[in-house]
PDB file of C-alpha atoms in Angstrom:
ATOM      1  CA  MET A 253     107.197  91.645  60.448  1.00 51.00           C
ATOM      2  CA  SER A 254     104.467  89.022  60.448  1.00 52.00           C
ATOM      3  CA  HIS A 255     100.789  89.761  61.219  1.00 52.00           C
ATOM      4  CA  GLY A 256     100.061  86.309  62.642  1.00 50.00           C
ATOM      5  CA  ASP A 257     101.258  84.234  65.554  1.00 48.00           C
ATOM      6  CA  GLY A 258     104.836  83.146  65.063  1.00 50.00           C
ATOM      7  CA  ARG A 259     107.036  84.255  62.226  1.00 54.00           C
ATOM      8  CA  ALA A 260     106.367  83.150  58.643  1.00 48.00           C
ATOM      9  CA  LYS A 261     109.337  81.794  56.761  1.00 54.00           C
ATOM     10  CA  GLU A 262     111.100  84.573  54.940  1.00 63.00           C
ATOM     11  CA  GLN A 263     110.566  83.075  51.498  1.00 73.00           C
ATOM     12  CA  TYR A 264     106.768  83.134  51.956  1.00 91.00           C
ATOM     13  CA  ARG A 265     105.658  86.715  51.295  1.00 95.00           C
ATOM     14  CA  TYR A 266     102.007  86.222  50.374  1.00 97.00           C
ATOM     15  CA  MET A 267      99.263  83.599  50.662  1.00 97.00           C
ATOM     16  CA  GLN A 268      96.467  83.661  48.084  1.00 97.00           C
ATOM     17  CA  ILE A 269      93.378  81.674  49.061  1.00 97.00           C
ATOM     18  CA  PHE A 270      90.920  81.197  46.211  1.00 95.00           C
ATOM     19  CA  GLU A 271      88.038  79.026  45.045  1.00 93.00           C
ATOM     20  CA  ASN A 272      86.696  78.203  41.590  1.00 91.00           C
ATOM     21  CA  LYS A 273      83.213  76.904  40.946  1.00 87.00           C
ATOM     22  CA  GLY A 274      81.815  75.646  37.651  1.00 76.00           C
ATOM     23  CA  ALA A 275      83.097  74.615  34.239  1.00 66.00           C
ATOM     24  CA  ALA A 276      82.722  78.221  33.036  1.00 65.00           C
ATOM     25  CA  MET A 277      85.587  79.121  35.365  1.00 63.00           C
ATOM     26  CA  GLY A 278      87.730  76.187  34.267  1.00 64.00           C
ATOM     27  CA  CYS A 279      86.836  74.013  37.249  1.00 62.00           C
ATOM     28  CA  SER A 280      87.055  70.306  36.426  1.00 63.00           C
ATOM     29  CA  ASN A 281      85.342  69.243  39.670  1.00 63.00           C
ATOM     30  CA  PRO A 282      81.535  69.442  40.002  1.00 60.00           C
ATOM     31  CA  HIS A 283      81.886  71.038  43.441  1.00 65.00           C
ATOM     32  CA  PRO A 284      83.620  74.322  44.376  1.00 72.00           C
ATOM     33  CA  HIS A 285      87.364  73.719  44.388  1.00 79.00           C
ATOM     34  CA  GLY A 286      89.584  75.773  46.695  1.00 89.00           C
ATOM     35  CA  GLN A 287      93.340  76.170  46.645  1.00 91.00           C
ATOM     36  CA  ILE A 288      96.043  78.029  48.554  1.00 95.00           C
ATOM     37  CA  TRP A 289      99.084  79.359  46.713  1.00 95.00           C
ATOM     38  CA  THR A 290     101.967  80.828  48.693  1.00 96.00           C
ATOM     39  CA  THR A 291     104.482  82.991  46.838  1.00 95.00           C
ATOM     40  CA  SER A 292     107.829  84.649  47.489  1.00 94.00           C
ATOM     41  CA  SER A 293     106.595  87.984  46.109  1.00 94.00           C
ATOM     42  CA  LEU A 294     103.438  90.070  46.324  1.00 96.00           C
ATOM     43  CA  PRO A 295     101.155  89.254  43.325  1.00 96.00           C
ATOM     44  CA  GLU A 296     100.039  92.068  41.045  1.00 96.00           C
ATOM     45  CA  GLU A 297      96.394  92.541  42.045  1.00 96.00           C
ATOM     46  CA  PRO A 298      96.854  92.550  45.837  1.00 97.00           C
ATOM     47  CA  ALA A 299      99.985  94.679  45.371  1.00 97.00           C
ATOM     48  CA  LEU A 300      98.031  97.323  43.438  1.00 97.00           C
ATOM     49  CA  GLU A 301      95.301  97.290  46.087  1.00 97.00           C
ATOM     50  CA  LEU A 302      97.822  97.602  48.879  1.00 98.00           C
ATOM     51  CA  GLU A 303      99.425 100.658  47.263  1.00 98.00           C
ATOM     52  CA  GLN A 304      96.046 102.430  47.238  1.00 98.00           C
ATOM     53  CA  LEU A 305      95.257 101.352  50.806  1.00 98.00           C
ATOM     54  CA  LYS A 306      98.616 102.724  51.960  1.00 98.00           C
ATOM     55  CA  LYS A 307      98.092 105.968  50.053  1.00 98.00           C
ATOM     56  CA  TYR A 308      94.627 106.504  51.560  1.00 98.00           C
ATOM     57  CA  LYS A 309      95.858 105.786  55.086  1.00 98.00           C
ATOM     58  CA  ARG A 310      98.762 108.195  54.608  1.00 97.00           C
ATOM     59  CA  GLU A 311      96.663 110.988  53.115  1.00 98.00           C
ATOM     60  CA  GLN A 312      93.625 110.592  55.393  1.00 97.00           C
ATOM     61  CA  GLY A 313      95.327 110.779  58.760  1.00 97.00           C
ATOM     62  CA  GLY A 314      95.495 107.041  59.409  1.00 97.00           C
ATOM     63  CA  LEU A 315      91.965 106.142  58.305  1.00 97.00           C
ATOM     64  CA  ASN A 316      91.370 102.858  56.476  1.00 98.00           C
ATOM     65  CA  MET A 317      89.863 103.087  53.003  1.00 98.00           C
ATOM     66  CA  LEU A 318      87.837  99.878  52.990  1.00 98.00           C
ATOM     67  CA  GLU A 319      86.543 100.512  56.496  1.00 98.00           C
ATOM     68  CA  ASP A 320      85.308 103.911  55.301  1.00 98.00           C
ATOM     69  CA  TYR A 321      83.938 102.374  52.098  1.00 98.00           C
ATOM     70  CA  ALA A 322      82.030  99.671  54.000  1.00 98.00           C
ATOM     71  CA  SER A 323      80.516 102.370  56.219  1.00 98.00           C
ATOM     72  CA  LEU A 324      79.489 104.440  53.186  1.00 97.00           C
ATOM     73  CA  GLU A 325      77.836 101.502  51.412  1.00 98.00           C
ATOM     74  CA  SER A 326      76.044 100.489  54.606  1.00 97.00           C
ATOM     75  CA  GLU A 327      74.671 104.014  54.898  1.00 97.00           C
ATOM     76  CA  LYS A 328      73.613 104.411  51.237  1.00 96.00           C
ATOM     77  CA  LYS A 329      72.271 100.836  50.738  1.00 97.00           C
ATOM     78  CA  HIS A 330      72.029 101.191  46.920  1.00 97.00           C
ATOM     79  CA  ARG A 331      74.744  98.614  46.219  1.00 98.00           C
ATOM     80  CA  MET A 332      74.229  96.475  49.329  1.00 98.00           C
ATOM     81  CA  VAL A 333      73.517  92.775  48.803  1.00 98.00           C
ATOM     82  CA  PHE A 334      73.729  91.588  52.419  1.00 98.00           C
ATOM     83  CA  GLU A 335      75.060  92.855  55.735  1.00 98.00           C
ATOM     84  CA  ASN A 336      75.452  91.659  59.281  1.00 98.00           C
ATOM     85  CA  LYS A 337      77.211  92.968  62.374  1.00 98.00           C
ATOM     86  CA  ALA A 338      80.769  92.340  61.117  1.00 98.00           C
ATOM     87  CA  PHE A 339      80.620  92.303  57.294  1.00 98.00           C
ATOM     88  CA  VAL A 340      78.981  93.916  54.290  1.00 98.00           C
ATOM     89  CA  ALA A 341      78.515  92.310  50.870  1.00 98.00           C
ATOM     90  CA  VAL A 342      78.245  94.873  48.069  1.00 98.00           C
ATOM     91  CA  CYS A 343      78.339  95.170  44.285  1.00 98.00           C
ATOM     92  CA  PRO A 344      81.280  97.599  44.007  1.00 97.00           C
ATOM     93  CA  TRP A 345      80.733 100.573  41.693  1.00 93.00           C
ATOM     94  CA  TRP A 346      84.015  99.844  39.881  1.00 94.00           C
ATOM     95  CA  GLY A 347      83.259  96.152  39.286  1.00 92.00           C
ATOM     96  CA  THR A 348      83.827  94.541  35.881  1.00 92.00           C
ATOM     97  CA  TRP A 349      81.622  91.451  36.072  1.00 93.00           C
ATOM     98  CA  PRO A 350      77.803  91.880  35.968  1.00 94.00           C
ATOM     99  CA  PHE A 351      77.175  90.426  39.440  1.00 97.00           C
ATOM    100  CA  GLU A 352      80.583  91.028  40.989  1.00 97.00           C
ATOM    101  CA  VAL A 353      80.480  91.134  44.806  1.00 98.00           C
ATOM    102  CA  MET A 354      82.886  92.144  47.557  1.00 98.00           C
ATOM    103  CA  ILE A 355      82.607  91.032  51.163  1.00 98.00           C
ATOM    104  CA  ILE A 356      84.320  93.612  53.388  1.00 98.00           C
ATOM    105  CA  ALA A 357      85.012  93.639  57.113  1.00 98.00           C
ATOM    106  CA  ARG A 358      83.221  96.593  58.727  1.00 98.00           C
ATOM    107  CA  GLN A 359      86.049  97.188  61.193  1.00 98.00           C
ATOM    108  CA  HIS A 360      89.739  97.241  60.403  1.00 98.00           C
ATOM    109  CA  LYS A 361      90.761  93.590  60.256  1.00 98.00           C
ATOM    110  CA  ARG A 362      94.118  92.998  58.604  1.00 98.00           C
ATOM    111  CA  ALA A 363      93.636  89.281  57.968  1.00 98.00           C
ATOM    112  CA  LEU A 364      91.623  86.195  58.852  1.00 98.00           C
ATOM    113  CA  VAL A 365      93.754  85.662  61.958  1.00 97.00           C
ATOM    114  CA  ASP A 366      92.401  88.943  63.387  1.00 98.00           C
ATOM    115  CA  LEU A 367      88.824  87.618  63.532  1.00 98.00           C
ATOM    116  CA  ASN A 368      87.332  86.427  66.791  1.00 98.00           C
ATOM    117  CA  VAL A 369      84.913  83.492  66.994  1.00 98.00           C
ATOM    118  CA  GLY A 370      81.817  85.619  66.500  1.00 98.00           C
ATOM    119  CA  GLU A 371      83.328  87.421  63.502  1.00 98.00           C
ATOM    120  CA  LYS A 372      84.254  84.108  61.902  1.00 98.00           C
ATOM    121  CA  GLN A 373      80.619  83.052  62.195  1.00 98.00           C
ATOM    122  CA  GLU A 374      79.506  86.367  60.672  1.00 98.00           C
ATOM    123  CA  LEU A 375      81.923  85.849  57.766  1.00 98.00           C
ATOM    124  CA  ALA A 376      80.579  82.332  57.205  1.00 98.00           C
ATOM    125  CA  GLU A 377      77.044  83.749  57.134  1.00 98.00           C
ATOM    126  CA  ALA A 378      78.018  86.436  54.603  1.00 98.00           C
ATOM    127  CA  ILE A 379      79.696  83.877  52.321  1.00 98.00           C
ATOM    128  CA  ALA A 380      76.662  81.567  52.523  1.00 97.00           C
ATOM    129  CA  GLU A 381      74.285  84.435  51.733  1.00 98.00           C
ATOM    130  CA  VAL A 382      76.265  85.567  48.671  1.00 98.00           C
ATOM    131  CA  THR A 383      76.607  82.094  47.165  1.00 96.00           C
ATOM    132  CA  LYS A 384      72.950  81.224  47.881  1.00 97.00           C
ATOM    133  CA  ARG A 385      71.774  84.394  46.147  1.00 97.00           C
ATOM    134  CA  TYR A 386      74.005  83.613  43.199  1.00 96.00           C
ATOM    135  CA  ASP A 387      72.421  80.161  42.828  1.00 95.00           C
ATOM    136  CA  ASN A 388      68.894  81.537  43.262  1.00 96.00           C
ATOM    137  CA  LEU A 389      69.389  84.306  40.685  1.00 96.00           C
ATOM    138  CA  PHE A 390      69.211  82.008  37.651  1.00 94.00           C
ATOM    139  CA  GLU A 391      68.312  78.816  39.545  1.00 93.00           C
ATOM    140  CA  THR A 392      71.585  77.161  38.653  1.00 91.00           C
ATOM    141  CA  GLN A 393      74.908  76.179  40.182  1.00 90.00           C
ATOM    142  CA  PHE A 394      76.251  79.706  39.684  1.00 90.00           C
ATOM    143  CA  PRO A 395      79.919  79.721  38.588  1.00 91.00           C
ATOM    144  CA  TYR A 396      82.491  82.104  40.031  1.00 93.00           C
ATOM    145  CA  SER A 397      86.079  82.642  41.046  1.00 94.00           C
ATOM    146  CA  MET A 398      86.484  83.840  44.619  1.00 95.00           C
ATOM    147  CA  GLY A 399      89.623  85.129  46.308  1.00 97.00           C
ATOM    148  CA  ILE A 400      90.548  86.415  49.753  1.00 98.00           C
ATOM    149  CA  HIS A 401      92.768  89.491  49.957  1.00 98.00           C
ATOM    150  CA  GLN A 402      94.434  90.181  53.278  1.00 98.00           C
ATOM    151  CA  ALA A 403      97.728  91.303  54.788  1.00 98.00           C
ATOM    152  CA  PRO A 404     100.954  89.778  53.436  1.00 97.00           C
ATOM    153  CA  LEU A 405     102.563  87.005  55.456  1.00 96.00           C
ATOM    154  CA  GLU A 406     105.706  89.130  55.583  1.00 94.00           C
ATOM    155  CA  GLY A 407     105.839  92.879  55.090  1.00 95.00           C
ATOM    156  CA  THR A 408     106.595  96.242  56.586  1.00 96.00           C
ATOM    157  CA  GLU A 409     104.505  97.583  59.443  1.00 97.00           C
ATOM    158  CA  THR A 410     103.004 100.083  56.975  1.00 97.00           C
ATOM    159  CA  GLU A 411     101.935  97.272  54.621  1.00 97.00           C
ATOM    160  CA  ILE A 412     100.471  95.113  57.368  1.00 97.00           C
ATOM    161  CA  GLU A 413      98.546  97.916  59.070  1.00 97.00           C
ATOM    162  CA  ALA A 414      97.149  99.311  55.798  1.00 98.00           C
ATOM    163  CA  SER A 415      95.808  95.913  54.728  1.00 98.00           C
ATOM    164  CA  HIS A 416      92.087  95.235  55.137  1.00 98.00           C
ATOM    165  CA  LEU A 417      90.429  91.821  54.917  1.00 98.00           C
ATOM    166  CA  HIS A 418      88.027  91.463  51.990  1.00 98.00           C
ATOM    167  CA  ILE A 419      86.807  88.846  49.522  1.00 98.00           C
ATOM    168  CA  HIS A 420      86.235  89.218  45.785  1.00 98.00           C
ATOM    169  CA  TYR A 421      83.654  87.226  43.806  1.00 97.00           C
ATOM    170  CA  TYR A 422      84.067  87.320  40.016  1.00 95.00           C
ATOM    171  CA  PRO A 423      81.078  85.544  38.391  1.00 93.00           C
ATOM    172  CA  PRO A 424      80.731  85.345  34.573  1.00 89.00           C
ATOM    173  CA  LEU A 425      76.961  84.916  34.117  1.00 86.00           C
ATOM    174  CA  LEU A 426      75.049  87.836  32.613  1.00 84.00           C
ATOM    175  CA  ARG A 427      71.442  87.201  31.540  1.00 85.00           C
ATOM    176  CA  SER A 428      70.718  83.544  32.333  1.00 84.00           C
ATOM    177  CA  ALA A 429      72.263  80.251  33.370  1.00 81.00           C
ATOM    178  CA  THR A 430      73.666  79.872  29.848  1.00 84.00           C
ATOM    179  CA  VAL A 431      74.462  83.459  28.786  1.00 81.00           C
ATOM    180  CA  ARG A 432      77.767  84.728  30.125  1.00 84.00           C
ATOM    181  CA  LYS A 433      79.842  87.854  29.770  1.00 84.00           C
ATOM    182  CA  PHE A 434      83.004  87.708  27.647  1.00 82.00           C
ATOM    183  CA  LEU A 435      85.839  90.186  27.942  1.00 81.00           C
ATOM    184  CA  VAL A 436      86.678  90.642  24.250  1.00 84.00           C
ATOM    185  CA  GLY A 437      87.123  93.378  21.666  1.00 87.00           C
ATOM    186  CA  TYR A 438      87.020  96.859  23.164  1.00 86.00           C
ATOM    187  CA  GLU A 439      86.881  95.477  26.701  1.00 85.00           C
ATOM    188  CA  MET A 440      90.085  93.519  26.150  1.00 83.00           C
ATOM    189  CA  MET A 441      91.914  96.157  24.138  1.00 88.00           C
ATOM    190  CA  ALA A 442      90.754  99.325  25.905  1.00 88.00           C
ATOM    191  CA  GLU A 443      88.695  99.009  29.117  1.00 87.00           C
ATOM    192  CA  PRO A 444      85.885  96.875  30.561  1.00 84.00           C
ATOM    193  CA  GLN A 445      82.245  97.990  30.180  1.00 84.00           C
ATOM    194  CA  ARG A 446      79.332  97.449  32.551  1.00 84.00           C
ATOM    195  CA  ASP A 447      76.397  95.475  31.124  1.00 88.00           C
ATOM    196  CA  ILE A 448      74.175  96.410  34.071  1.00 93.00           C
ATOM    197  CA  THR A 449      74.814  98.941  36.817  1.00 95.00           C
ATOM    198  CA  PRO A 450      76.052  97.762  40.215  1.00 96.00           C
ATOM    199  CA  GLU A 451      72.859  99.175  41.726  1.00 97.00           C
ATOM    200  CA  GLN A 452      70.753  97.006  39.397  1.00 97.00           C
ATOM    201  CA  ALA A 453      72.878  93.952  40.159  1.00 97.00           C
ATOM    202  CA  ALA A 454      72.615  94.499  43.917  1.00 98.00           C
ATOM    203  CA  ALA A 455      68.848  94.990  43.721  1.00 97.00           C
ATOM    204  CA  ARG A 456      68.417  91.689  41.885  1.00 97.00           C
ATOM    205  CA  LEU A 457      70.651  89.806  44.316  1.00 98.00           C
ATOM    206  CA  ARG A 458      68.815  91.272  47.308  1.00 97.00           C
ATOM    207  CA  THR A 459      65.591  89.665  46.069  1.00 97.00           C
ATOM    208  CA  CYS A 460      67.264  86.241  45.873  1.00 96.00           C
ATOM    209  CA  GLY A 461      67.563  85.564  49.585  1.00 94.00           C
ATOM    210  CA  GLY A 462      65.501  83.056  51.490  1.00 92.00           C
ATOM    211  CA  LYS A 463      65.448  79.356  50.793  1.00 92.00           C
ATOM    212  CA  LEU A 464      67.867  77.895  48.255  1.00 93.00           C
ATOM    213  CA  TYR A 465      65.986  77.118  45.034  1.00 90.00           C
ATOM    214  CA  ARG A 466      67.093  73.457  45.074  1.00 86.00           C
ATOM    215  CA  LYS A 467      65.513  72.981  48.500  1.00 82.00           C
ATOM    216  CA  LYS A 468      62.200  74.336  47.152  1.00 71.00           C
ATOM    217  CA  ILE A 469      62.258  71.807  44.314  1.00 62.00           C
ATOM    218  CA  GLU A 470      62.853  68.946  46.768  1.00 58.00           C
TER     219      GLU A 470
END
């Protein structure tokens, strides 16, 4: 089945929308550079996520894991970076990168096509707030890789209904505009390590709202 209007071609199983920004993330353009890749199979990372989303829904009487997680983070606030009526932006407790952020739909939205006009505006606001706070943190064009995870183009009803729209931001910077985190040694061979806690990262990003630093300089 397809979750959108019309039926996707059978050979197109998944659409990965992503954006790279900055030379540190291998981006050759000075501006953020987005791409869309469509594949005949489900890629590894979204496939692993989907398995856990399906498991949670099955074991928790039909509840949606990321909807519950967004509600929990909104209640606790410790890892919250920004929130509005439709979305939360948090530093997830399991994150690898120092200032890793997830934007999560508060309600169960399977994919971008499920959003109404108001929710699209709320998503745009959340994206703008995250990227502005990134730039303000070290007063630089903050590099990152961003990707949207949502329901497959083609999948079973179980896969489609368990999916939950969210966005990952993986930024490499650690202590300044020039000091980045590298995944090497133990982190490459065994498991990643946190340089700062997600609560510390969220607290720093919360203080970086307001006017974009470049506008202040002008």
